[in-house]
Amino acid sequence: MAEVNLFDRAKDIIPGGVSSPVRAFGSVGGDPVFIASAHGPYVVDVDGNEYVDLVCSWGPALLGHAHPEVVAAVQQAAARGLSFGAATVTEVELAEAVRARVPLAEQVRFVSTGTEATMTAIRLARGATGRDVVVKFAGCYHGHSDALLAAAGSGLATQGLPGSAGVPASATADTVVVEYNNVAAIREVFAEMGDRIAAVITEASPANMGIVTPAADFNTTLRELTREHGALFILDEVLTGFRVGPAGWWGLEGGYEPDLFTFGKVIGGGMPLAAIGGRREIMQHLAPVGAVYQAGTLSGNPLATIAGLETLRLADNEVYATVDRRSAELQRAVGEALTAASVPHTIQTAGNLFSVFFRDEPVRNYEDAKAQDTAAFGRFFHAMLEAGVALPPSAFEAWFLSSAHDDAAMNRIVDALPAAARAAAQR
Ligand code: PLP
């Protein structure tokens, strides 16, 4: 019997063949790689090909894949039982570890995905303020809950969709979308409807339209405006939290105090785990203490919380210094290769996260991000993949490094860059 192509087999049984849209390679073309295993800075496909990984599971693998101490802790926890649906000591310890890094997260509630974390933060803000309107920024992605699927980045930016089918107008009727980094526009919104706004939610430093760093006064202004008008300020650190530094983007930038944080990705060390953290007085509105309902069969799962706890324990200053250094090395090498091949590009950073826009002007917002040459990125992506380097399969994503990216892995990436840059230059 003829062997069936794996992607065809997957597409027959799973819509698009994938469990999350960007994995289907829609914006770069070609068939996705099916991963069988991963170790350190590498992923290995089902045919045994090894790639240097610059996706790092879209963020969680800060220490590299399958870190032996994290794996051992999870294995030991697994032997004690996979899920109890009851309170555990590990979740208390992880919540304490989060607060030790981000003291403003006075209380912490665990959920399983970043989507749940932001959805809960919005409900909490609405419940605590008694108001309905939520302000978000174009190109910021906060997961796929209905109210936040308006002008979102990530998979939606990739597909160029304005929102999503299946989201009723009523679900986004109280969501106001404002251009990112536009202080005048956000001031106008508050002047017009400040007394109806429950919260402003923003990515701490946006990474889902590519990296768009907040202007120097942007997050501080959001804090001041929300406080002035009795609204809450929600800092979404699902992607940046515990990745760009020990206390996330907030820890790097400083100078303002959000009411609520959302965390995900690194906090679960690769397992399904996310969290909401914030001021005690606000967190106390959550059930069972308060009237804002939130729950989850697998919330605070013992395997996920131990993976997160072990990851945070291992993520010391040296880990962050290593990732910072590797990121700077790679940015330099990518810039040199693209310049040598005369490919227009701009590299933007948020701590150790960076992304490469295939246009030569700065990107300040979603409109700027969409104005890049995505076809050039597609050619670059496939040349890198061919040479054994797995980039995020979209021009609208950050590149992720880990503390496991050693000289050997870095050299493989650097060696692949000149040919990929020349491929990007070809029309
Ligand atoms: N918030 C941000 C900033 C994200 O980057 C993401 C996912 O990429 C989410 C929320 C949603 O997280 P999840 O994919 O775990 O639902």
XYZ file of C-alpha atoms and ligand atoms in Angstrom:
443
model
C 0.000 0.000 0.000
C 1.331 3.451 -0.910
C 2.493 5.419 2.122
C 0.105 8.262 2.911
C 1.655 11.721 3.316
C 1.460 12.539 7.028
C 0.072 16.044 6.486
C -2.652 14.657 4.187
C -3.501 12.086 6.850
C -3.619 14.822 9.491
C -5.807 17.083 7.316
C -8.231 14.239 6.772
C -8.940 13.936 10.492
C -7.999 17.351 11.974
C -9.161 20.638 10.376
C -6.111 21.983 8.543
C -4.117 19.113 10.016
C -3.137 21.073 13.112
C -4.284 21.902 16.630
C -3.442 25.619 16.304
C -3.557 27.520 12.972
C -0.032 28.956 12.651
C 1.450 25.441 12.768
C -0.032 24.698 9.318
C 2.608 26.906 7.572
C -0.252 28.813 5.892
C 1.669 32.057 5.617
C 4.985 30.552 4.458
C 3.625 27.760 2.247
C 4.659 24.124 2.114
C 3.928 21.260 4.474
C 4.567 21.617 8.202
C 7.241 19.562 9.898
C 5.924 16.960 12.333
C 8.019 16.954 15.479
C 8.763 13.703 17.271
C 11.049 14.902 20.054
C 13.114 17.800 21.302
C 16.226 18.238 23.420
C 18.139 21.353 24.443
C 18.106 23.823 21.512
C 16.920 21.207 18.987
C 13.686 19.730 17.693
C 13.723 16.426 15.780
C 11.142 15.549 13.132
C 9.487 12.194 12.489
C 12.147 11.375 9.847
C 14.968 11.979 12.311
C 16.037 15.402 10.946
C 17.321 17.718 13.669
C 16.662 21.481 13.561
C 17.984 24.277 15.731
C 14.749 25.563 17.242
C 13.964 29.283 17.323
C 10.331 28.718 18.278
C 10.923 27.187 21.725
C 7.270 26.130 21.883
C 6.376 29.818 21.292
C 8.080 30.817 24.502
C 7.899 28.246 27.299
C 11.243 26.505 26.606
C 13.396 29.179 28.277
C 15.814 26.500 29.516
C 15.755 24.579 26.234
C 13.731 21.445 25.623
C 13.475 18.534 28.042
C 15.709 20.050 30.705
C 16.735 16.983 32.758
C 15.780 18.485 36.129
C 12.370 19.651 34.918
C 11.694 16.294 33.288
C 12.733 14.410 36.443
C 10.442 16.546 38.611
C 7.515 15.952 36.243
C 8.213 12.209 36.084
C 8.241 11.966 39.863
C 5.029 13.981 40.100
C 3.398 11.815 37.418
C 4.084 8.718 39.482
C 2.154 10.334 42.354
C -0.914 10.928 40.178
C -1.756 12.969 37.089
C -4.589 15.100 38.389
C -6.472 15.341 41.662
C -8.983 18.140 41.131
C -8.055 19.271 44.646
C -5.790 21.741 46.413
C -2.043 20.955 46.327
C 1.103 22.271 47.997
C 2.838 22.730 44.632
C 0.324 25.324 43.469
C 0.856 27.283 46.685
C 4.623 27.118 46.179
C 4.366 28.237 42.561
C 2.063 31.140 43.482
C 4.618 32.179 46.124
C 7.420 31.927 43.536
C 5.452 34.190 41.200
C 4.873 36.759 43.940
C 8.558 36.660 44.917
C 9.380 37.849 41.387
C 6.395 40.139 40.830
C 5.376 41.486 44.263
C 2.360 43.287 42.777
C 0.891 39.839 42.118
C -0.235 39.745 45.744
C -2.562 36.865 44.945
C -2.407 34.396 42.074
C -5.044 32.125 40.491
C -3.976 29.328 38.127
C -5.701 28.359 34.890
C -4.562 26.173 31.994
C -4.069 28.600 29.072
C -3.209 32.223 28.423
C -6.622 32.579 26.803
C -8.299 31.657 30.066
C -6.036 34.002 31.997
C -6.933 37.093 29.946
C -10.602 36.081 29.707
C -10.718 35.790 33.492
C -8.841 39.066 33.971
C -11.461 40.835 31.844
C -14.351 39.264 33.751
C -12.660 40.148 37.014
C -12.153 43.755 35.929
C -15.778 44.016 34.864
C -16.966 42.412 38.085
C -14.753 44.580 40.292
C -15.614 47.882 38.587
C -19.233 47.220 37.637
C -18.418 48.534 34.146
C -18.491 46.820 30.741
C -16.111 48.492 28.271
C -12.686 46.972 27.643
C -9.988 48.759 25.672
C -7.402 46.779 23.715
C -4.847 47.674 21.068
C -4.803 46.684 17.407
C -2.288 43.893 16.822
C -2.166 42.834 20.463
C -3.162 39.210 20.877
C -4.651 38.057 24.145
C -5.832 34.581 23.173
C -9.034 33.527 21.475
C -11.859 34.451 23.827
C -14.711 36.210 22.012
C -14.408 39.662 23.576
C -10.696 39.912 22.777
C -10.809 38.609 19.196
C -11.025 42.052 17.668
C -8.064 43.269 15.626
C -5.809 40.718 17.305
C -2.314 39.815 16.116
C -0.726 36.343 16.058
C -2.569 33.833 13.840
C -5.077 36.485 12.909
C -2.408 38.924 11.745
C -0.897 36.099 9.766
C -4.150 35.300 8.043
C -5.119 38.929 7.648
C -8.533 38.280 9.177
C -10.288 41.248 10.777
C -11.628 39.070 13.602
C -13.220 35.664 13.482
C -16.416 34.169 12.154
C -18.569 32.893 14.967
C -17.959 35.864 17.234
C -21.285 37.707 17.523
C -21.154 41.497 17.263
C -22.617 41.589 20.765
C -19.504 39.830 22.134
C -17.182 42.593 20.948
C -19.685 45.448 21.309
C -17.995 46.539 24.515
C -14.451 46.092 23.167
C -12.823 49.282 21.952
C -9.759 48.849 19.729
C -7.149 51.617 19.679
C -3.986 51.973 17.584
C -0.926 50.827 19.515
C 1.534 53.471 20.755
C -0.983 56.229 19.991
C -1.240 58.231 23.226
C -3.514 60.888 21.706
C -6.014 58.225 20.591
C -6.179 56.543 24.002
C -6.604 59.927 25.717
C -9.509 60.645 23.385
C -11.190 57.336 24.224
C -10.945 58.090 27.949
C -12.210 61.636 27.454
C -15.221 60.258 25.617
C -16.186 57.239 27.729
C -13.815 57.091 30.719
C -16.618 56.378 33.207
C -17.691 53.259 31.256
C -14.254 51.658 30.934
C -13.636 48.618 33.136
C -10.083 48.004 31.970
C -7.331 48.594 29.480
C -5.536 45.402 28.499
C -2.220 45.535 26.684
C 0.622 43.184 25.887
C 3.422 44.304 28.196
C 5.553 44.703 25.096
C 3.657 43.482 22.042
C 5.106 40.407 20.361
C 2.184 39.063 18.341
C 2.467 41.503 15.436
C 6.220 40.981 15.602
C 8.001 42.870 18.357
C 6.668 46.403 18.723
C 8.288 48.049 21.699
C 6.086 50.431 23.707
C 7.062 54.079 23.375
C 8.852 55.318 26.510
C 5.764 56.854 28.139
C 3.121 54.477 26.776
C 2.530 51.988 29.607
C 2.939 54.746 32.206
C 0.299 56.809 30.431
C -2.064 53.824 30.395
C -1.540 53.483 34.141
C -2.218 57.153 34.791
C -5.322 57.318 32.594
C -6.878 54.168 34.038
C -6.256 55.340 37.605
C -7.698 58.782 36.883
C -10.891 57.251 35.484
C -11.377 54.390 37.955
C -10.526 51.693 35.395
C -8.125 48.774 35.873
C -4.837 48.333 34.048
C -4.188 44.737 32.922
C -0.669 43.919 31.797
C -0.636 40.789 29.634
C 2.715 39.105 30.284
C 1.680 35.695 28.927
C 4.491 35.867 26.382
C 7.024 38.178 28.045
C 6.527 37.085 31.663
C 9.563 35.303 33.169
C 11.079 35.174 29.659
C 12.555 38.616 29.023
C 13.761 38.825 32.623
C 13.084 37.414 36.120
C 10.034 39.711 36.498
C 9.077 39.920 32.821
C 8.727 43.114 30.816
C 7.313 44.936 33.835
C 10.528 44.109 35.708
C 12.655 45.479 32.881
C 10.626 48.603 32.188
C 9.372 49.499 35.671
C 7.921 52.808 36.784
C 4.239 51.838 36.890
C 1.969 49.515 38.851
C -0.577 47.404 36.943
C -3.668 46.188 38.823
C -3.643 42.769 37.202
C -1.096 40.652 35.351
C -1.657 37.644 33.154
C 1.058 35.015 32.861
C 1.465 31.914 30.694
C 4.071 30.020 28.702
C 7.290 30.027 30.850
C 5.220 29.829 34.045
C 4.245 26.271 33.039
C 7.665 25.236 31.738
C 6.021 23.653 28.676
C 2.948 22.252 30.399
C -0.561 23.752 30.085
C -0.495 26.406 32.803
C -1.235 30.119 33.037
C -2.234 32.534 35.780
C -3.836 35.784 36.769
C -2.081 37.780 39.478
C -2.784 41.136 41.027
C -3.842 43.287 43.898
C -5.395 41.310 46.733
C -8.393 43.610 46.914
C -9.230 42.889 43.260
C -8.320 39.191 43.301
C -10.701 38.765 46.244
C -13.594 39.289 43.823
C -12.882 35.801 42.412
C -15.009 32.841 43.536
C -15.170 31.290 46.061
C -14.430 34.504 48.012
C -16.146 36.894 45.643
C -18.884 36.908 43.050
C -16.796 36.622 39.850
C -16.958 33.002 38.758
C -13.913 31.116 37.494
C -13.053 27.424 37.679
C -11.228 24.578 35.948
C -11.047 20.779 36.229
C -7.336 20.834 35.388
C -6.487 24.257 36.856
C -3.342 24.104 38.977
C -2.644 20.605 37.667
C 0.131 18.935 39.710
C 2.346 18.108 36.698
C 1.986 21.597 35.235
C 2.665 23.379 38.505
C 5.761 21.266 39.262
C 7.113 21.939 35.748
C 6.571 25.664 36.294
C 8.048 25.636 39.771
C 11.162 23.779 38.640
C 11.557 26.057 35.615
C 11.348 29.213 37.733
C 13.761 27.711 40.270
C 16.306 27.068 37.500
C 15.742 30.389 35.694
C 18.372 32.373 37.574
C 20.210 35.522 36.542
C 22.756 33.475 34.629
C 20.014 31.941 32.472
C 18.653 35.382 31.570
C 22.175 36.720 30.903
C 22.847 33.785 28.564
C 19.619 34.246 26.614
C 20.272 38.012 26.373
C 23.776 37.381 25.026
C 22.643 34.770 22.484
C 19.875 37.075 21.333
C 22.307 39.950 20.748
C 24.653 37.623 18.827
C 21.853 36.383 16.608
C 20.426 39.827 15.939
C 23.841 40.974 14.800
C 24.345 37.950 12.522
C 20.868 38.223 10.961
C 21.326 41.949 10.374
C 24.704 41.431 8.714
C 23.442 38.660 6.426
C 20.350 40.604 5.308
C 22.374 43.779 4.754
C 24.973 41.874 2.709
C 22.159 40.559 0.477
C 20.513 44.013 0.268
C 17.280 42.783 1.861
C 15.268 45.611 3.466
C 14.773 44.760 7.125
C 14.284 46.151 10.620
C 15.098 44.236 13.777
C 13.092 45.184 16.869
C 13.598 43.931 20.394
C 11.862 43.508 23.733
C 14.624 42.358 26.045
C 15.891 39.063 24.671
C 12.927 38.711 22.314
C 13.338 40.080 18.837
C 11.703 39.923 15.460
C 12.841 40.679 11.956
C 10.493 42.794 9.850
C 11.102 42.597 6.123
C 10.828 46.359 5.585
C 13.383 49.036 6.308
C 11.331 51.447 8.392
C 10.570 51.191 12.118
C 7.384 49.376 13.078
C 5.337 51.266 15.671
C 1.958 49.594 15.232
C -0.043 46.905 13.461
C -0.439 48.868 10.203
C 3.343 49.277 9.971
C 3.816 45.560 10.695
C 1.429 44.565 7.913
C 3.393 46.686 5.416
C 6.346 44.240 5.340
C 7.362 41.850 2.542
C 5.924 38.574 3.855
C 6.873 36.743 0.644
C 10.554 37.558 1.292
C 10.124 36.157 4.804
C 8.622 32.968 3.321
C 11.679 32.431 1.115
C 14.000 33.160 4.040
C 12.062 30.797 6.301
C 12.235 27.862 3.866
C 15.949 28.336 3.150
C 16.622 28.289 6.902
C 14.454 25.201 7.371
C 16.261 23.452 4.526
C 19.536 24.212 6.330
C 18.241 22.778 9.605
C 16.975 25.879 11.427
C 13.315 26.110 12.481
C 12.079 29.704 12.597
C 8.555 30.669 13.636
C 6.496 30.047 10.472
C 5.180 33.603 10.230
C 6.637 37.057 9.693
C 4.500 38.335 12.590
C 6.156 36.396 15.386
C 9.060 36.847 17.771
C 12.113 34.595 17.564
C 12.756 32.663 20.761
C 16.106 31.563 22.154
C 16.919 29.536 25.242
C 19.778 29.148 27.674
C 20.495 25.805 25.940
C 21.446 27.523 22.655
C 25.179 26.815 22.823
C 27.994 27.642 20.398
C 27.269 24.594 18.222
C 23.608 25.562 17.804
C 24.445 29.226 17.210
C 27.064 28.333 14.593
C 24.515 26.258 12.705
C 22.161 29.216 12.569
C 24.858 31.680 11.569
C 26.129 29.356 8.807
C 22.612 29.112 7.350
C 21.988 32.859 7.234
C 23.849 34.062 4.084
C 22.083 31.646 1.697
C 18.710 32.348 3.341
C 19.282 36.088 2.982
C 20.086 35.603 -0.708
C 16.891 33.549 -1.100
C 14.913 36.360 0.536
C 16.454 38.811 -1.970
C 15.291 36.790 -4.980
C 11.905 37.625 -6.480
N -1.618 36.641 25.605
C -0.484 36.730 24.886
C 0.338 37.980 24.974
C -0.061 35.675 24.072
O 1.071 35.782 23.370
C -0.864 34.511 24.005
C -0.472 33.387 23.149
O 0.425 33.451 22.349
C -2.034 34.463 24.765
C -2.378 35.532 25.555
C -2.903 33.245 24.727
O -2.255 32.178 25.349
P -2.654 30.672 25.014
O -2.174 30.398 23.618
O -1.945 29.861 26.058
O -4.130 30.575 25.134
